[in-house]
């Protein structure tokens, strides 16, 4: 597999004011998710705990130097899907124990671990929403040098009049671009 240097930095740029306002909340969410991951590791949910610790590491990498929008987009999708799966995990645990895992007598550290596991899907969903909101805000404030990334609805494709080189609905007197004539030249057939 080949890694292209800077391939995930294509959408990076200076953070928008919204991203700078939300950054402390993202740091708080990632810190709490780190505690959730450690609690899951302590409760012997190794796969879930390692996955959350990895997601927190990706979050740290996304916001350590400004805002890396491509990393945040990936993180938003990962956290959203993981919140759905962890929500089903909590639901299954609750149905299996008839929701008494908070009310029965247990050591404090077990209570804290289960509580953090219980709030994990909510924190993941909030982190996914904040990451997605930062991505959407960045795409609304995209610089003109990156306009090729805009969706097709924002790009207009007009045919050109062969005689003038301007769109058919252009006002009269629009400047003709010298040296450009669309679809001129010899025709070739593939056989």
XYZ file of C-alpha atoms in Angstrom:
191
model
C 0.000 0.000 0.000
C 1.353 3.416 -0.922
C 0.877 6.441 1.265
C 1.023 9.810 -0.435
C 2.661 12.412 1.741
C 0.131 14.979 2.846
C -2.819 13.153 1.308
C -5.037 13.786 4.328
C -3.950 17.412 4.500
C -5.787 18.366 1.305
C -8.675 20.019 3.135
C -6.635 21.583 5.901
C -6.465 25.264 6.268
C -6.845 27.928 8.856
C -9.665 27.072 11.258
C -12.862 29.059 10.970
C -14.097 31.116 13.934
C -16.749 28.448 14.594
C -14.072 25.738 14.716
C -12.043 27.772 17.187
C -15.122 28.239 19.404
C -15.925 24.517 19.327
C -12.327 23.323 19.843
C -12.446 23.392 23.681
C -15.622 21.302 23.587
C -13.943 18.792 21.278
C -10.990 18.588 23.669
C -13.433 17.955 26.535
C -15.277 15.254 24.543
C -12.025 13.536 23.546
C -10.793 13.620 27.151
C -14.024 12.088 28.394
C -13.892 9.469 25.622
C -10.348 8.655 26.747
C -11.688 7.963 30.242
C -14.495 5.855 28.735
C -11.939 3.865 26.748
C -9.819 3.271 29.848
C -12.907 2.237 31.831
C -13.844 -0.244 29.113
C -10.331 -1.648 29.203
C -10.607 -1.971 32.994
C -13.930 -3.820 32.566
C -12.123 -6.214 30.179
C -13.820 -4.917 27.013
C -10.477 -4.883 25.222
C -11.733 -4.384 21.653
C -14.106 -1.549 22.524
C -11.572 0.117 24.795
C -8.766 0.001 22.252
C -11.069 1.281 19.518
C -12.075 4.264 21.658
C -8.463 5.004 22.600
C -7.599 4.892 18.887
C -10.497 7.278 18.100
C -9.247 9.664 20.798
C -5.761 9.518 19.265
C -7.230 10.348 15.828
C -9.118 13.237 17.444
C -5.931 14.511 19.027
C -4.128 14.320 15.686
C -6.999 16.212 14.020
C -6.920 19.201 16.352
C -3.324 19.407 17.547
C -2.181 21.895 14.861
C -5.206 23.909 13.847
C -8.044 21.800 12.451
C -7.388 19.009 9.985
C -10.745 18.782 8.276
C -10.143 15.445 6.525
C -9.272 13.785 9.837
C -12.332 15.356 11.471
C -14.584 14.048 8.691
C -13.202 10.523 9.161
C -13.568 10.869 12.909
C -17.179 12.025 12.573
C -18.072 8.893 10.618
C -16.139 6.594 12.969
C -17.679 8.106 16.099
C -21.199 8.026 14.654
C -20.998 4.355 13.714
C -19.297 3.456 16.979
C -21.967 5.311 18.972
C -24.659 3.219 17.290
C -22.811 -0.027 18.017
C -22.019 0.974 21.603
C -25.627 2.046 22.100
C -26.722 -1.473 21.158
C -24.063 -2.842 23.521
C -25.428 -0.791 26.417
C -28.993 -1.761 25.495
C -28.052 -5.451 25.434
C -26.272 -5.123 28.788
C -29.280 -3.367 30.273
C -31.739 -5.953 29.001
C -29.541 -8.822 30.151
C -29.208 -7.447 33.703
C -32.716 -5.957 33.797
C -31.180 -2.480 34.276
C -30.016 -3.198 37.815
C -26.295 -2.706 37.141
C -26.543 0.794 38.647
C -28.701 -0.096 41.636
C -27.172 -3.240 43.083
C -24.465 -3.039 45.706
C -21.037 -2.979 44.039
C -17.607 -1.423 44.552
C -17.294 2.239 43.578
C -14.780 1.592 40.788
C -17.135 -0.901 39.122
C -19.964 1.645 39.363
C -17.777 4.363 37.772
C -16.652 2.002 34.998
C -20.204 0.995 34.159
C -21.404 4.599 34.330
C -18.670 5.701 31.893
C -19.557 2.795 29.608
C -23.199 3.875 29.803
C -22.499 7.517 28.790
C -19.936 6.526 26.107
C -22.409 6.325 23.186
C -23.799 9.777 24.027
C -20.304 11.277 24.140
C -19.433 9.594 20.843
C -22.575 10.970 19.229
C -21.822 14.499 20.475
C -18.217 14.201 19.218
C -19.461 13.010 15.831
C -21.905 15.921 15.611
C -19.271 18.519 16.538
C -16.768 17.067 14.045
C -19.416 17.065 11.297
C -20.456 20.639 12.142
C -16.834 21.810 11.881
C -16.500 20.036 8.525
C -19.701 21.642 7.186
C -18.614 25.074 8.419
C -15.229 24.670 6.776
C -16.823 23.679 3.460
C -19.031 26.783 3.585
C -15.954 28.982 4.035
C -13.744 27.188 1.513
C -11.173 29.406 -0.213
C -11.606 30.081 -3.919
C -8.360 28.219 -4.671
C -10.110 25.010 -3.569
C -13.379 25.662 -5.430
C -12.985 22.459 -7.452
C -14.141 20.581 -4.342
C -17.597 22.161 -4.409
C -20.606 19.933 -5.129
C -22.026 19.924 -8.661
C -25.072 21.969 -7.623
C -22.825 24.979 -7.067
C -20.975 24.644 -10.380
C -22.639 25.705 -13.602
C -21.969 23.928 -16.866
C -22.968 25.989 -19.915
C -22.471 25.177 -23.563
C -20.575 27.692 -25.638
C -21.720 29.328 -28.857
C -19.230 28.263 -31.533
C -19.060 31.685 -33.158
C -18.494 33.814 -30.044
C -17.090 31.398 -27.473
C -19.538 32.681 -24.878
C -22.593 31.038 -23.311
C -25.809 31.347 -25.344
C -27.568 33.268 -22.560
C -24.668 35.695 -22.066
C -25.373 39.388 -22.570
C -24.290 40.796 -25.936
C -20.826 42.230 -25.997
C -19.347 39.734 -23.556
C -15.624 39.387 -24.102
C -14.477 36.505 -26.264
C -11.597 34.447 -24.883
C -8.964 34.495 -27.616
C -7.254 31.226 -28.414
C -10.040 28.984 -27.172
C -12.574 27.245 -29.375
C -14.419 24.301 -27.921
C -14.818 21.121 -30.012
C -12.848 22.338 -33.015
C -10.243 20.430 -34.932
C -10.197 17.154 -36.824
C -12.526 14.385 -35.765
C -11.197 10.923 -34.933
C -13.026 7.609 -34.754
C -12.103 4.675 -32.568
C -12.314 1.420 -34.440
